[in-house]
mmCIF file of C-alpha atoms in Angstrom:
data_model
loop_
_atom_site.group_PDB
_atom_site.id
_atom_site.type_symbol
_atom_site.label_atom_id
_atom_site.label_comp_id
_atom_site.label_asym_id
_atom_site.label_seq_id
_atom_site.Cartn_x
_atom_site.Cartn_y
_atom_site.Cartn_z
ATOM 1 C CA MET A 1286 0.000 0.000 0.000
ATOM 2 C CA ARG A 1287 1.345 3.408 -1.032
ATOM 3 C CA GLN A 1288 -1.428 5.779 0.076
ATOM 4 C CA LEU A 1289 -3.626 5.593 3.174
ATOM 5 C CA ASP A 1290 -6.273 8.326 3.457
ATOM 6 C CA LEU A 1291 -8.578 8.018 6.472
ATOM 7 C CA SER A 1292 -9.340 11.721 6.792
ATOM 8 C CA SER A 1293 -12.771 13.127 7.757
ATOM 9 C CA ASN A 1294 -14.259 9.838 8.947
ATOM 10 C CA GLN A 1295 -15.035 10.629 12.609
ATOM 11 C CA LEU A 1296 -12.572 7.962 13.674
ATOM 12 C CA ASN A 1297 -11.969 7.785 17.408
ATOM 13 C CA GLY A 1298 -9.660 5.961 19.741
ATOM 14 C CA THR A 1299 -5.906 5.661 19.366
ATOM 15 C CA VAL A 1300 -3.740 5.031 16.324
ATOM 16 C CA PRO A 1301 -2.818 1.324 16.150
ATOM 17 C CA GLU A 1302 0.887 0.555 16.136
ATOM 18 C CA SER A 1303 0.299 -1.885 13.270
ATOM 19 C CA LEU A 1304 0.078 1.069 10.873
ATOM 20 C CA GLY A 1305 3.821 1.358 11.330
ATOM 21 C CA GLN A 1306 4.238 -1.956 9.517
ATOM 22 C CA LEU A 1307 3.092 -0.470 6.194
ATOM 23 C CA ILE A 1308 6.691 0.072 5.157
ATOM 24 C CA ALA A 1309 5.876 1.050 1.558
ATOM 25 C CA LEU A 1310 3.572 3.879 2.668
ATOM 26 C CA ALA A 1311 4.243 7.196 0.920
ATOM 27 C CA GLY A 1312 1.124 9.132 1.946
ATOM 28 C CA PHE A 1313 -0.533 8.984 5.378
ATOM 29 C CA ASP A 1314 -3.609 11.144 6.145
ATOM 30 C CA LEU A 1315 -5.485 10.911 9.451
ATOM 31 C CA SER A 1316 -6.642 14.533 9.547
ATOM 32 C CA ASN A 1317 -10.052 15.763 10.710
ATOM 33 C CA ASN A 1318 -11.041 12.865 12.938
ATOM 34 C CA LEU A 1319 -11.620 12.366 16.672
ATOM 35 C CA LEU A 1320 -8.418 10.503 17.403
ATOM 36 C CA GLU A 1321 -6.635 10.749 20.716
ATOM 37 C CA GLY A 1322 -3.444 9.509 22.248
ATOM 38 C CA VAL A 1323 0.065 9.866 20.890
ATOM 39 C CA VAL A 1324 1.722 9.398 17.511
ATOM 40 C CA TYR A 1325 5.217 8.246 18.374
ATOM 41 C CA VAL A 1326 8.235 6.349 17.162
ATOM 42 C CA LEU A 1327 6.610 2.922 16.686
ATOM 43 C CA HIS A 1328 4.152 4.421 14.215
ATOM 44 C CA LEU A 1329 6.792 5.932 11.958
ATOM 45 C CA GLU A 1330 10.202 4.337 12.504
ATOM 46 C CA LYS A 1331 9.878 1.934 9.537
ATOM 47 C CA LEU A 1332 8.188 4.319 7.094
ATOM 48 C CA SER A 1333 11.278 5.231 5.096
ATOM 49 C CA GLU A 1334 9.212 5.907 1.944
ATOM 50 C CA LEU A 1335 6.887 8.405 3.636
ATOM 51 C CA GLU A 1336 6.513 11.740 1.799
ATOM 52 C CA LEU A 1337 3.123 13.094 2.926
ATOM 53 C CA LEU A 1338 2.038 13.177 6.577
ATOM 54 C CA PHE A 1339 -1.262 14.799 7.609
ATOM 55 C CA LEU A 1340 -2.464 14.561 11.215
ATOM 56 C CA SER A 1341 -4.322 17.891 11.554
ATOM 57 C CA LEU A 1342 -7.594 18.546 13.369
ATOM 58 C CA ASN A 1343 -7.577 15.761 15.910
ATOM 59 C CA SER A 1344 -8.250 17.843 19.004
ATOM 60 C CA LEU A 1345 -6.994 15.321 21.577
ATOM 61 C CA PHE A 1346 -4.028 14.230 19.516
ATOM 62 C CA GLU A 1347 -0.517 14.522 20.869
ATOM 63 C CA TYR A 1348 2.608 14.083 18.912
ATOM 64 C CA TYR A 1349 5.954 12.722 20.000
ATOM 65 C CA ILE A 1350 8.638 11.900 17.470
ATOM 66 C CA PRO A 1351 12.026 11.819 19.195
ATOM 67 C CA PHE A 1352 13.977 11.241 15.990
ATOM 68 C CA ARG A 1353 17.072 13.301 15.556
ATOM 69 C CA ILE A 1354 17.305 12.009 11.997
ATOM 70 C CA PRO A 1355 14.009 10.353 10.962
ATOM 71 C CA PRO A 1356 13.931 7.557 8.362
ATOM 72 C CA PHE A 1357 11.824 9.594 5.925
ATOM 73 C CA GLN A 1358 12.111 12.730 3.794
ATOM 74 C CA LEU A 1359 8.750 14.484 3.779
ATOM 75 C CA LYS A 1360 7.411 16.808 1.106
ATOM 76 C CA ALA A 1361 4.335 17.948 3.049
ATOM 77 C CA ILE A 1362 3.467 18.034 6.756
ATOM 78 C CA GLY A 1363 0.047 18.922 8.183
ATOM 79 C CA MET A 1364 -0.123 19.049 11.984
ATOM 80 C CA SER A 1365 -2.577 21.835 12.759
ATOM 81 C CA SER A 1366 -4.358 21.551 16.113
ATOM 82 C CA CYS A 1367 -1.984 18.846 17.309
ATOM 83 C CA GLY A 1368 0.228 18.957 20.366
ATOM 84 C CA VAL A 1369 3.440 19.692 18.476
ATOM 85 C CA GLY A 1370 4.855 22.301 20.867
ATOM 86 C CA PRO A 1371 6.097 23.880 22.906
ATOM 87 C CA GLN A 1372 9.223 23.832 20.722
ATOM 88 C CA PHE A 1373 9.719 23.447 16.999
ATOM 89 C CA PRO A 1374 10.557 19.793 16.254
ATOM 90 C CA GLU A 1375 14.307 19.616 15.703
ATOM 91 C CA TRP A 1376 13.976 16.846 13.144
ATOM 92 C CA LEU A 1377 12.387 19.331 10.730
ATOM 93 C CA GLN A 1378 15.862 20.625 9.898
ATOM 94 C CA THR A 1379 16.695 17.237 8.359
ATOM 95 C CA GLN A 1380 13.882 17.457 5.795
ATOM 96 C CA LYS A 1381 15.527 18.516 2.529
ATOM 97 C CA HIS A 1382 12.519 18.292 0.189
ATOM 98 C CA LEU A 1383 9.808 19.939 2.276
ATOM 99 C CA THR A 1384 7.444 22.143 0.238
ATOM 100 C CA THR A 1385 4.445 22.457 2.598
ATOM 101 C CA LEU A 1386 4.538 22.979 6.366
ATOM 102 C CA ILE A 1387 1.247 23.458 8.239
ATOM 103 C CA MET A 1388 1.497 23.702 12.021
ATOM 104 C CA SER A 1389 -1.130 26.272 12.951
ATOM 105 C CA ASN A 1390 -2.632 26.128 16.444
ATOM 106 C CA ALA A 1391 -0.036 23.522 17.371
ATOM 107 C CA SER A 1392 0.851 24.741 20.894
ATOM 108 C CA ILE A 1393 4.215 26.113 19.731
ATOM 109 C CA SER A 1394 5.604 28.786 22.070
ATOM 110 C CA ASP A 1395 9.141 28.880 20.749
ATOM 111 C CA SER A 1396 11.287 31.401 18.914
ATOM 112 C CA ILE A 1397 11.959 30.665 15.256
ATOM 113 C CA PRO A 1398 15.215 28.656 15.238
ATOM 114 C CA SER A 1399 18.173 29.731 13.122
ATOM 115 C CA TRP A 1400 17.999 26.566 11.016
ATOM 116 C CA PHE A 1401 14.468 27.433 9.933
ATOM 117 C CA GLN A 1402 15.712 29.680 7.160
ATOM 118 C CA ASN A 1403 17.463 26.694 5.575
ATOM 119 C CA LEU A 1404 14.032 25.219 4.870
ATOM 120 C CA SER A 1405 13.004 28.192 2.759
ATOM 121 C CA SER A 1406 14.908 26.986 -0.312
ATOM 122 C CA THR A 1407 12.270 24.294 -0.852
ATOM 123 C CA LEU A 1408 9.212 25.572 1.055
ATOM 124 C CA SER A 1409 6.413 27.163 -0.964
ATOM 125 C CA TYR A 1410 3.655 27.133 1.691
ATOM 126 C CA ILE A 1411 3.994 27.621 5.419
ATOM 127 C CA ASP A 1412 1.259 28.195 8.015
ATOM 128 C CA LEU A 1413 2.308 28.766 11.628
ATOM 129 C CA SER A 1414 -0.656 30.899 12.636
ATOM 130 C CA SER A 1415 -2.358 30.794 16.052
ATOM 131 C CA ASN A 1416 0.725 29.799 18.020
ATOM 132 C CA GLN A 1417 2.832 31.758 20.514
ATOM 133 C CA ILE A 1418 5.887 32.145 18.301
ATOM 134 C CA HIS A 1419 8.067 35.011 19.478
ATOM 135 C CA GLY A 1420 11.224 36.835 18.574
ATOM 136 C CA GLU A 1421 12.400 38.120 15.220
ATOM 137 C CA TYR A 1422 11.580 36.073 12.174
ATOM 138 C CA CYS A 1423 13.774 34.305 9.760
ATOM 139 C CA THR A 1424 12.986 31.960 -0.449
ATOM 140 C CA SER A 1425 10.918 30.570 -2.532
ATOM 141 C CA LEU A 1426 7.792 30.916 -0.404
ATOM 142 C CA SER A 1427 4.547 31.820 -2.150
ATOM 143 C CA ILE A 1428 2.373 31.789 1.007
ATOM 144 C CA LEU A 1429 3.611 32.759 4.477
ATOM 145 C CA ASP A 1430 1.179 32.849 7.416
ATOM 146 C CA LEU A 1431 2.619 33.942 10.765
ATOM 147 C CA SER A 1432 -0.522 35.667 12.036
ATOM 148 C CA GLU A 1433 -1.609 35.642 15.681
ATOM 149 C CA ASN A 1434 1.835 35.099 17.160
ATOM 150 C CA SER A 1435 4.193 37.293 19.185
ATOM 151 C CA LEU A 1436 6.569 38.523 16.489
ATOM 152 C CA PHE A 1437 8.174 41.867 17.283
ATOM 153 C CA GLY A 1438 10.482 44.354 15.644
ATOM 154 C CA LYS A 1439 10.484 45.809 12.169
ATOM 155 C CA ILE A 1440 9.340 43.916 9.113
ATOM 156 C CA PRO A 1441 12.601 43.107 7.278
ATOM 157 C CA THR A 1442 13.219 44.690 3.904
ATOM 158 C CA TRP A 1443 14.358 41.365 2.441
ATOM 159 C CA ILE A 1444 10.720 40.236 2.344
ATOM 160 C CA GLY A 1445 10.318 42.286 -0.806
ATOM 161 C CA GLY A 1446 13.692 41.369 -2.261
ATOM 162 C CA GLU A 1447 14.536 37.755 -1.493
ATOM 163 C CA LEU A 1448 10.961 36.417 -1.322
ATOM 164 C CA SER A 1449 10.294 37.169 -4.962
ATOM 165 C CA SER A 1450 7.673 34.402 -5.275
ATOM 166 C CA LEU A 1451 5.616 35.544 -2.286
ATOM 167 C CA LYS A 1452 1.949 36.134 -3.138
ATOM 168 C CA ILE A 1453 0.259 35.954 0.264
ATOM 169 C CA LEU A 1454 1.770 37.343 3.460
ATOM 170 C CA ARG A 1455 -0.234 37.253 6.691
ATOM 171 C CA LEU A 1456 1.306 38.901 9.748
ATOM 172 C CA ARG A 1457 -1.813 40.149 11.498
ATOM 173 C CA SER A 1458 -2.149 40.232 15.298
ATOM 174 C CA ASN A 1459 1.535 40.443 16.209
ATOM 175 C CA MET A 1460 3.628 43.183 17.834
ATOM 176 C CA LEU A 1461 5.294 44.558 14.717
ATOM 177 C CA ASN A 1462 6.334 48.186 14.522
ATOM 178 C CA GLY A 1463 8.149 50.605 12.275
ATOM 179 C CA SER A 1464 7.480 51.500 8.671
ATOM 180 C CA ILE A 1465 5.910 49.248 6.060
ATOM 181 C CA PRO A 1466 8.228 47.442 3.619
ATOM 182 C CA PRO A 1467 7.250 46.528 0.049
ATOM 183 C CA ASP A 1468 5.178 43.328 0.538
ATOM 184 C CA ILE A 1469 1.841 44.216 2.102
ATOM 185 C CA ILE A 1470 -1.196 42.014 2.467
ATOM 186 C CA ASP A 1471 -2.198 41.104 6.004
ATOM 187 C CA LEU A 1472 -0.675 43.480 8.535
ATOM 188 C CA ALA A 1473 -3.789 44.340 10.513
ATOM 189 C CA ARG A 1474 -3.738 44.865 14.286
ATOM 190 C CA ASN A 1475 -0.104 45.863 14.635
ATOM 191 C CA ASN A 1476 1.569 49.184 15.450
ATOM 192 C CA LEU A 1477 2.782 50.092 11.973
ATOM 193 C CA SER A 1478 3.257 53.689 10.922
ATOM 194 C CA GLY A 1479 4.409 55.629 7.903
ATOM 195 C CA ILE A 1480 3.215 55.688 4.315
ATOM 196 C CA ILE A 1481 2.210 53.028 1.833
ATOM 197 C CA PRO A 1482 5.397 52.579 -0.249
ATOM 198 C CA GLN A 1483 5.380 53.345 -3.959
ATOM 199 C CA CYS A 1484 6.662 49.878 -4.799
ATOM 200 C CA ILE A 1485 3.257 48.398 -3.994
ATOM 201 C CA GLY A 1486 2.470 49.138 -7.616
ATOM 202 C CA ASN A 1487 5.041 46.562 -8.707
ATOM 203 C CA PHE A 1488 3.109 43.615 -7.277
ATOM 204 C CA SER A 1489 1.585 42.505 -10.560
ATOM 205 C CA GLY A 1490 0.981 39.013 -9.177
ATOM 206 C CA MET A 1491 -1.177 40.260 -6.316
ATOM 207 C CA LEU A 1492 -4.660 38.805 -6.759
ATOM 208 C CA VAL A 1493 -6.761 39.286 -3.648
ATOM 209 C CA VAL A 1494 -6.442 41.764 -0.812
ATOM 210 C CA LYS A 1495 -9.771 41.818 0.972
ATOM 211 C CA GLN A 1496 -10.295 42.806 4.586
ATOM 212 C CA LYS A 1497 -6.606 42.253 5.180
ATOM 213 C CA PHE A 1498 -5.118 45.573 4.300
ATOM 214 C CA LEU A 1499 -3.907 47.587 7.269
ATOM 215 C CA ARG A 1500 -7.335 47.772 8.845
ATOM 216 C CA ARG A 1501 -7.718 50.535 11.429
ATOM 217 C CA ARG A 1502 -4.160 51.793 11.036
ATOM 218 C CA ARG A 1503 -3.295 55.467 10.921
ATOM 219 C CA ILE A 1504 -1.514 55.725 7.616
ATOM 220 C CA GLN A 1505 -0.748 59.245 6.482
ATOM 221 C CA GLY A 1506 0.991 60.950 3.639
ATOM 222 C CA ILE A 1507 -0.835 59.093 0.887
ATOM 223 C CA HIS A 1508 -2.439 61.956 -1.096
ATOM 224 C CA GLN A 1509 -2.081 61.358 -4.837
ATOM 225 C CA GLN A 1510 0.188 58.360 -4.385
ATOM 226 C CA ILE A 1511 -2.621 55.783 -4.147
ATOM 227 C CA GLU A 1512 -4.116 56.477 -7.525
ATOM 228 C CA SER A 1513 -0.804 56.162 -9.371
ATOM 229 C CA GLU A 1514 0.240 52.963 -7.628
ATOM 230 C CA LEU A 1515 -3.055 51.053 -7.880
ATOM 231 C CA THR A 1516 -3.298 51.528 -11.625
ATOM 232 C CA ARG A 1517 -0.281 49.243 -12.063
ATOM 233 C CA LEU A 1518 -1.855 46.317 -10.180
ATOM 234 C CA SER A 1519 -3.293 44.678 -13.266
ATOM 235 C CA GLY A 1520 -4.074 41.381 -11.530
ATOM 236 C CA LEU A 1521 -5.912 42.918 -8.578
ATOM 237 C CA ILE A 1522 -9.323 41.386 -7.837
ATOM 238 C CA GLY A 1523 -10.305 42.850 -4.491
ATOM 239 C CA LEU A 1524 -8.889 45.594 -2.289
ATOM 240 C CA ASN A 1525 -10.181 46.807 1.064
ATOM 241 C CA LEU A 1526 -8.732 50.050 2.404
ATOM 242 C CA SER A 1527 -11.605 50.802 4.765
ATOM 243 C CA GLU A 1528 -11.286 52.335 8.227
ATOM 244 C CA ASN A 1529 -8.091 54.244 7.519
ATOM 245 C CA HIS A 1530 -7.277 57.907 7.045
ATOM 246 C CA LEU A 1531 -6.378 57.784 3.374
ATOM 247 C CA LYS A 1532 -6.517 60.795 1.102
ATOM 248 C CA GLY A 1533 -6.659 61.333 -2.620
ATOM 249 C CA THR A 1534 -8.958 60.021 -5.326
ATOM 250 C CA THR A 1535 -9.717 56.528 -6.554
ATOM 251 C CA PRO A 1536 -8.094 55.964 -9.981
ATOM 252 C CA GLU A 1537 -10.542 56.147 -12.866
ATOM 253 C CA ASP A 1538 -9.786 52.649 -14.144
ATOM 254 C CA ARG A 1539 -10.289 51.205 -10.665
ATOM 255 C CA THR A 1540 -13.797 52.433 -9.880
ATOM 256 C CA ASP A 1541 -15.533 49.146 -10.605
ATOM 257 C CA GLU A 1542 -17.045 46.849 -8.008
ATOM 258 C CA ASP A 1543 -13.735 45.068 -7.446
ATOM 259 C CA ILE A 1544 -12.413 47.992 -5.436
ATOM 260 C CA ILE A 1545 -14.206 48.216 -2.102
ATOM 261 C CA GLY A 1546 -14.030 50.281 1.058
ATOM 262 C CA PHE A 1547 -12.017 53.423 0.324
ATOM 263 C CA THR A 1548 -12.650 55.317 3.574
#
């Protein structure tokens, strides 16, 4: 057997150790069930072919994998709402082909380790939202979700330079401060100040920005800048700039129903 998908079946009880005997298993999905207990070494120590591991949304699930170097090389990990924390699993740094990492609401209360940036060469999707991650944060990402954590300091300028593939950035509900760098999507509920940078008009790949754009922030100094920058966002579908103190006029070619909330 290569793939085992038992997701969304209201399964309860514990995970049988016999699943660890499926040594040819490449994909293992137990997400969105009612499982409890612990996933530990006997479940995974023989799964050297494993590439996809999804255990999310099992509210009583705990996770314990004491491997320093696990037998597998994963491409995707889904462990939302599992007891992963309080620290980032050290074995993650051994995963050389990881493209998707989902550990939201995973009881992590750690700072982002220095080795985490080494993962970015392969990662394209990462979701660490709804944890208690703190400290300053660590390039091929297209989606980065670090919302509802305890990140502090300025947003680094390399977000706009090195993360050239980034399309969705969510940093809402942190403790960020300082001025706004080029990549802007979800920065609500922080302490940002300054002006919207001119380079926002260069984000031709930006598709949707709705209800995630600096809501209730005091952004000044916009004036005529908005109209000239928005006209270059040819791929824009939705934009919400409501509940700010913006000035200037809406560009003529952006007065359709796709542009909402300019107050």
